[in-house]
Amino acid sequence: MKSLTVLRRELRPQGAVLPGCPTCPLFARCGGVQRQPQLFANTCFDRHCCGQPDGCQMVCRGNRRWERDLRDHGNLLFNDLPPLNQQGVELPSHVPLIDHRIADLGVLDLPVVALKTSQVFRLKGRRFAPVAEDAAGLRAFFRLAPGTRIVLRGTDKDPALKRYWQHRLRDRVPEQMARLGIDLVIGPNFSHPLDVVRTETLANRWRQLKCLEEMQAAGLSPVPHLSAVQPPDWVFWRSYLSERPGVRFVAVEFQTGNRDPRQGFRVIDQIAGIQDAIRRPLHLIAIGGGQYAARLSACLGGFSVLDSLAFMRAVKRRGFCNEAGRARWRLRWTEGLQPIDGLLHDNLRDYSAWIEEQARVGRCDRRISLN
């Protein structure tokens, strides 16, 4: 069996669409798939359709529910999407993610933090409800100062995303979010795997955009996650952002496939290209993108790294060390059940300072290249 690394490399864009893509009836919506060609694989359906129409759970033309699934996902067309507008918010270069609640933690007096939707909303019996009823209660629950601004991170693993999708309308989840005093909500990143039929990817994009529409209707300020695995995906996002001048913040996750520097650099270059094409600055929220801080600063200018490193390392009794410009985490001994408050504050301060240092390096490199 091939390793995941080799498989990803084969499924990444190869420079030319598969031979059968231009004649596929869905080509105009999809844009084609660029993958390493294989014998008897002229389209994504030849390679990835399971051939089991009764048990298939994907949005696929080989599925017996194909016509219904197509209607349920807007016929996989994206030409009637509503406008999207975001409120004016200033974010620092590092937005710490408080991964979960710690009951005995002292109050964190921070200007802005991020929380996960899956930690703020939980199933209570059959109801999907927040852990608090209002803005003050949410901050008290996570041991935050009353004035702390909050970014809600909707990106997550598939089970949490499916839970949100399943309950969002019945339990009026966007309306409940709007009562919690949240500045920005990063929309869900429904999976865009490389080894599925393209129609499943387009359906997941439609779900993402539908969630943003529902959040905005509830009075929230949603942030699109730029999920992209093929060149036509970036073409779509360029068109989408060009037609929506009210969007300044966008998000991309750098914790899985984009963790590889070769792929991560390509993604940053794509976003820089979009920024140039639409002729206005974007502010990228780079989820788990601390390793790219200098590159983000050099290519984009406006960015914020959103991650839980400072928090989770403190939980594991590890402190931040800046070793010749490289981030390192060293074990810090504590006595028994000694609280982590001091270590957490040190990590947040020092790691944020390191991110800003990397940003300055990137800005310097950018000025040199422009001159």
Coordinates of C-alpha atoms in Angstrom, one line a residue:
M1 CA 0.0 0.0 0.0
K2 CA 1.3 3.4 -0.9
S3 CA 2.1 5.9 1.8
L4 CA -0.2 8.9 2.3
T5 CA 2.6 11.2 1.3
V6 CA 3.1 9.5 -2.1
L7 CA -0.7 9.3 -2.6
R8 CA -1.1 13.0 -1.9
R9 CA 1.7 13.8 -4.3
E10 CA 0.0 11.8 -7.1
L11 CA -3.4 13.4 -6.5
R12 CA -2.1 17.0 -6.4
P13 CA -2.5 19.1 -9.5
Q14 CA -0.2 17.9 -12.3
G15 CA -0.5 20.7 -14.8
A16 CA -3.2 19.2 -17.2
V17 CA -6.7 18.0 -16.7
L18 CA -7.6 14.4 -17.1
P19 CA -8.4 13.5 -20.7
G20 CA -12.1 12.9 -20.2
C21 CA -12.8 16.1 -18.1
P22 CA -13.6 18.5 -21.1
T23 CA -16.4 16.2 -22.3
C24 CA -17.9 15.6 -18.8
P25 CA -21.3 17.3 -18.5
L26 CA -20.2 18.8 -15.2
F27 CA -16.9 20.3 -16.6
A28 CA -18.3 23.9 -16.7
R29 CA -19.1 23.7 -12.9
C30 CA -16.0 21.8 -11.9
G31 CA -13.2 23.1 -14.1
G32 CA -11.6 19.8 -14.4
V33 CA -9.2 17.7 -12.3
Q34 CA -5.5 17.7 -12.5
R35 CA -4.1 14.4 -11.3
Q36 CA -1.5 12.0 -12.3
P37 CA -3.2 10.0 -15.1
Q38 CA -3.7 6.3 -14.7
L39 CA -4.8 3.6 -17.0
F40 CA -8.6 3.6 -17.5
A41 CA -8.9 6.9 -15.5
N42 CA -10.3 9.6 -17.9
T43 CA -12.3 11.4 -15.2
C44 CA -12.5 11.6 -11.5
F45 CA -15.6 9.2 -11.7
D46 CA -13.5 6.6 -13.4
R47 CA -10.9 6.6 -10.6
H48 CA -12.9 7.4 -7.5
C49 CA -16.6 6.3 -8.0
C50 CA -17.2 3.3 -5.8
G51 CA -19.6 1.7 -8.2
Q52 CA -22.1 0.9 -5.4
P53 CA -25.1 3.2 -6.0
D54 CA -27.2 1.8 -3.1
G55 CA -24.6 2.3 -0.4
C56 CA -22.9 5.4 -1.6
Q57 CA -22.8 8.3 0.8
M58 CA -21.2 10.9 -1.5
V59 CA -22.7 13.4 -3.9
C60 CA -21.9 11.5 -7.0
R61 CA -23.6 10.9 -10.3
G62 CA -23.3 7.2 -9.7
N63 CA -25.5 7.5 -6.6
R64 CA -29.2 6.6 -6.9
R65 CA -30.0 9.9 -5.1
W66 CA -28.0 11.9 -7.6
E67 CA -30.9 14.1 -8.9
R68 CA -32.1 14.9 -5.3
D69 CA -28.6 15.5 -4.0
L70 CA -27.9 17.9 -7.0
R71 CA -31.1 19.9 -6.2
D72 CA -30.2 19.9 -2.5
H73 CA -26.8 21.5 -3.2
G74 CA -28.0 24.3 -5.5
N75 CA -27.3 22.2 -8.6
L76 CA -23.6 22.8 -7.8
L77 CA -23.9 26.2 -9.3
F78 CA -22.5 29.3 -7.5
N79 CA -23.9 32.1 -9.6
D80 CA -26.6 33.3 -7.2
L81 CA -24.7 33.7 -4.0
P82 CA -25.7 36.6 -1.8
P83 CA -23.3 39.5 -0.8
L84 CA -21.0 39.0 2.2
N85 CA -20.0 41.9 4.5
Q86 CA -17.7 41.9 7.6
Q87 CA -17.5 44.4 10.4
G88 CA -14.3 46.4 10.9
V89 CA -12.1 44.5 13.4
E90 CA -8.4 44.9 14.1
L91 CA -6.6 41.6 14.8
P92 CA -3.0 41.2 16.1
S93 CA -0.4 39.0 14.3
H94 CA -1.2 36.3 16.8
V95 CA -4.7 35.2 18.0
P96 CA -4.3 32.5 20.7
L97 CA -6.8 29.7 20.6
I98 CA -8.1 28.7 24.0
D99 CA -8.5 25.0 23.2
H100 CA -10.8 24.1 26.1
R101 CA -12.0 25.3 29.4
I102 CA -9.8 24.9 32.5
A103 CA -11.9 25.4 35.6
D104 CA -9.1 26.4 38.0
L105 CA -7.4 28.8 35.6
G106 CA -7.2 32.4 36.6
V107 CA -8.9 35.1 34.5
L108 CA -7.0 35.7 31.2
D109 CA -7.0 39.4 30.5
L110 CA -6.2 39.3 26.7
P111 CA -7.4 41.7 24.0
V112 CA -8.6 38.9 21.7
V113 CA -8.7 35.1 21.7
A114 CA -10.2 32.4 19.5
L115 CA -12.5 29.6 20.6
K116 CA -13.6 26.5 18.8
T117 CA -17.3 26.2 17.8
S118 CA -17.2 22.6 19.0
Q119 CA -16.2 23.8 22.5
V120 CA -18.7 26.6 22.6
F121 CA -21.6 24.5 21.3
R122 CA -22.4 21.0 22.6
L123 CA -25.2 18.5 22.5
K124 CA -27.3 18.8 25.6
G125 CA -29.6 15.9 25.3
R126 CA -31.1 16.3 21.9
R127 CA -30.4 20.0 21.7
F128 CA -27.3 21.7 20.2
A129 CA -26.7 24.6 22.5
P130 CA -24.0 27.0 23.7
V131 CA -22.2 26.6 27.0
A132 CA -23.5 30.1 28.0
E133 CA -26.5 32.2 27.2
D134 CA -24.9 35.5 26.6
A135 CA -21.6 37.3 26.0
A136 CA -20.7 37.7 29.7
G137 CA -21.5 34.1 30.5
L138 CA -19.3 32.8 27.6
R139 CA -16.3 34.8 28.8
A140 CA -16.9 33.7 32.4
F141 CA -17.1 30.1 31.3
F142 CA -13.7 30.2 29.5
R143 CA -12.1 32.3 32.3
L144 CA -11.7 35.4 30.0
A145 CA -11.9 39.1 31.0
P146 CA -15.2 40.8 30.3
G147 CA -13.7 42.9 27.5
T148 CA -12.0 40.1 25.6
R149 CA -12.9 40.0 21.9
I150 CA -13.6 36.6 20.5
V151 CA -13.0 34.9 17.1
L152 CA -15.0 31.7 16.7
R153 CA -13.1 29.0 14.8
G154 CA -15.5 26.9 12.9
T155 CA -12.9 24.7 11.2
D156 CA -12.6 21.3 12.8
K157 CA -12.6 17.6 12.2
D158 CA -15.4 15.9 10.2
P159 CA -17.5 14.6 13.2
A160 CA -17.8 18.1 14.7
L161 CA -18.6 19.7 11.3
K162 CA -21.3 17.1 10.6
R163 CA -22.8 17.8 14.1
Y164 CA -23.0 21.5 13.3
W165 CA -24.5 20.9 9.9
Q166 CA -27.1 18.5 11.3
H167 CA -28.3 20.8 14.1
R168 CA -27.7 24.3 12.8
L169 CA -31.3 25.0 11.4
R170 CA -33.4 23.0 13.9
D171 CA -31.7 24.5 16.9
R172 CA -31.1 28.0 15.3
V173 CA -27.4 27.8 16.0
P174 CA -26.4 31.0 14.1
E175 CA -29.0 33.0 16.1
Q176 CA -27.7 31.5 19.3
M177 CA -24.1 32.6 18.2
A178 CA -25.3 36.1 17.7
R179 CA -26.1 36.5 21.4
L180 CA -22.5 35.6 22.5
G181 CA -20.7 38.8 21.6
I182 CA -18.5 37.3 18.9
D183 CA -16.5 39.6 16.5
L184 CA -15.7 37.1 13.7
V185 CA -16.9 33.6 12.9
I186 CA -14.7 31.5 10.7
G187 CA -17.0 29.3 8.7
P188 CA -16.8 25.4 8.6
N189 CA -14.2 23.8 6.3
F190 CA -16.2 20.8 5.1
S191 CA -13.6 18.3 3.7
H192 CA -12.0 18.7 0.3
P193 CA -10.2 15.4 0.1
L194 CA -8.2 14.6 -3.0
D195 CA -9.3 11.0 -3.4
V196 CA -13.1 11.5 -4.0
V197 CA -15.2 12.5 -7.0
R198 CA -15.2 16.2 -7.8
T199 CA -18.9 16.6 -7.2
E200 CA -18.5 15.7 -3.5
T201 CA -15.9 18.5 -3.2
L202 CA -18.2 21.0 -4.9
A203 CA -21.1 19.9 -2.6
N204 CA -18.9 20.6 0.4
R205 CA -18.0 24.1 -0.9
W206 CA -21.7 24.7 -1.3
R207 CA -22.3 23.7 2.4
Q208 CA -19.5 26.1 3.5
L209 CA -21.1 29.0 1.6
K210 CA -24.5 28.2 2.9
C211 CA -23.3 28.3 6.5
L212 CA -21.8 31.7 5.8
E213 CA -25.1 33.0 4.4
E214 CA -27.0 31.7 7.5
M215 CA -24.5 33.3 9.8
Q216 CA -24.7 36.7 8.1
A217 CA -28.5 36.6 8.2
A218 CA -28.3 36.1 12.0
G219 CA -26.2 39.3 12.3
L220 CA -22.8 37.7 12.6
S221 CA -19.6 38.6 10.7
P222 CA -18.5 35.4 8.9
V223 CA -15.1 34.6 7.5
P224 CA -14.8 32.3 4.5
H225 CA -12.4 29.4 4.7
L226 CA -10.6 29.2 1.3
S227 CA -10.8 25.4 0.8
A228 CA -9.0 24.5 -2.5
V229 CA -7.4 21.4 -3.8
Q230 CA -7.4 22.1 -7.6
P231 CA -6.6 25.2 -9.7
P232 CA -10.2 25.9 -10.6
D233 CA -10.9 26.2 -6.8
W234 CA -8.6 29.2 -6.6
V235 CA -10.2 30.7 -9.7
F236 CA -13.6 30.4 -7.9
W237 CA -12.3 32.1 -4.8
R238 CA -10.8 34.9 -6.9
S239 CA -14.1 35.6 -8.5
Y240 CA -16.0 35.2 -5.2
L241 CA -13.8 37.8 -3.4
S242 CA -13.7 40.1 -6.4
E243 CA -17.5 40.4 -6.4
R244 CA -17.6 41.0 -2.6
P245 CA -15.7 44.1 -1.7
G246 CA -17.1 43.8 1.9
V247 CA -14.9 40.8 2.6
R248 CA -11.5 41.6 4.1
F249 CA -10.8 38.6 6.3
V250 CA -10.3 35.1 4.9
A251 CA -9.0 32.0 6.5
V252 CA -6.9 29.0 5.5
E253 CA -5.9 26.0 7.6
F254 CA -2.2 25.0 7.6
Q255 CA -2.4 22.1 10.0
T256 CA -2.9 19.1 7.6
G257 CA -1.8 19.0 4.0
N258 CA -0.6 22.6 4.0
R259 CA 1.8 21.8 6.8
D260 CA 4.2 20.6 4.1
P261 CA 6.2 23.8 3.3
R262 CA 6.1 23.1 -0.4
Q263 CA 2.3 23.1 -0.3
G264 CA 2.0 25.8 2.3
F265 CA 4.1 28.2 0.1
R266 CA 2.0 27.5 -2.9
V267 CA -1.2 28.3 -0.9
I268 CA 0.3 31.6 0.3
D269 CA 1.3 32.5 -3.2
Q270 CA -2.2 31.7 -4.5
I271 CA -3.7 34.1 -1.9
A272 CA -1.2 36.8 -2.8
G273 CA -2.2 36.3 -6.4
I274 CA -5.9 36.8 -5.5
Q275 CA -5.0 39.9 -3.5
D276 CA -3.2 41.4 -6.5
A277 CA -6.0 40.4 -8.9
I278 CA -8.8 41.9 -6.9
R279 CA -6.7 45.0 -6.1
R280 CA -7.4 45.3 -2.5
P281 CA -5.7 44.0 0.7
L282 CA -6.9 40.8 2.4
H283 CA -6.2 39.8 6.0
L284 CA -5.4 36.1 6.1
I285 CA -6.2 34.2 9.3
A286 CA -3.7 31.4 9.1
I287 CA -4.9 28.6 11.3
G288 CA -1.9 26.7 12.6
G289 CA 0.4 28.8 10.3
G290 CA 3.0 30.0 12.8
Q291 CA 5.9 28.4 10.8
Y292 CA 4.9 30.7 7.9
A293 CA 4.8 34.0 9.7
A294 CA 7.7 35.6 7.9
R295 CA 6.5 34.4 4.5
L296 CA 2.9 35.6 5.2
S297 CA 4.2 39.0 6.2
A298 CA 6.4 39.2 3.1
C299 CA 3.7 38.1 0.6
L300 CA 0.5 39.4 2.1
G301 CA 1.2 42.1 4.7
G302 CA -2.0 41.6 6.7
F303 CA -2.2 38.3 8.5
S304 CA -2.9 36.7 11.9
V305 CA -1.7 33.3 13.0
L306 CA -4.4 31.5 15.0
D307 CA -3.3 28.5 17.0
S308 CA -3.4 26.8 20.3
L309 CA 0.3 26.2 20.7
A310 CA 0.9 28.5 23.6
F311 CA -2.1 27.1 25.4
M312 CA -1.6 23.4 24.8
R313 CA 2.1 23.6 25.5
A314 CA 1.4 25.2 28.9
V315 CA -1.1 22.4 29.7
K316 CA 1.7 20.0 29.0
R317 CA 4.1 22.0 31.2
R318 CA 6.2 23.2 28.3
G319 CA 7.5 26.8 28.0
F320 CA 8.4 28.7 24.9
C321 CA 12.1 29.4 24.0
N322 CA 13.3 31.5 21.1
E323 CA 16.5 29.8 20.0
A324 CA 18.2 31.8 17.3
G325 CA 14.9 32.8 15.8
R326 CA 13.4 29.3 15.9
A327 CA 10.5 28.4 18.2
R328 CA 11.2 25.7 20.7
W329 CA 9.2 24.3 23.6
R330 CA 11.1 23.1 26.7
L331 CA 9.8 21.1 29.7
R332 CA 9.1 23.2 32.7
W333 CA 8.9 21.3 36.0
T334 CA 5.9 22.2 38.3
E335 CA 5.1 20.9 41.7
G336 CA 2.2 18.6 42.0
L337 CA -1.1 20.3 41.0
Q338 CA 0.5 23.7 40.7
P339 CA -1.6 26.0 38.4
I340 CA -0.3 26.7 34.9
D341 CA -1.4 30.4 35.0
G342 CA 2.2 31.8 35.1
L343 CA 3.5 29.4 32.5
L344 CA 0.5 30.2 30.2
H345 CA 0.9 33.9 30.5
D346 CA 4.7 33.6 29.7
N347 CA 3.9 31.4 26.7
L348 CA 1.3 33.7 25.3
R349 CA 3.6 36.7 25.7
D350 CA 6.8 35.1 24.4
Y351 CA 5.2 33.2 21.5
S352 CA 3.2 36.3 20.3
A353 CA 6.4 38.3 20.5
W354 CA 8.1 35.6 18.3
I355 CA 5.3 35.8 15.7
E356 CA 5.7 39.6 15.6
E357 CA 9.5 39.2 15.2
Q358 CA 9.0 36.9 12.3
A359 CA 6.5 39.3 10.8
R360 CA 9.1 42.1 11.0
V361 CA 11.6 39.9 9.2
G362 CA 9.1 39.3 6.4
R363 CA 8.3 43.0 6.1
C364 CA 12.0 43.7 5.8
D365 CA 12.4 41.1 3.1
R366 CA 9.5 42.6 1.3
R367 CA 11.0 46.1 1.3
I368 CA 14.3 44.7 0.0
S369 CA 12.6 42.9 -2.8
L370 CA 10.5 46.0 -3.8
N371 CA 13.7 48.1 -3.9

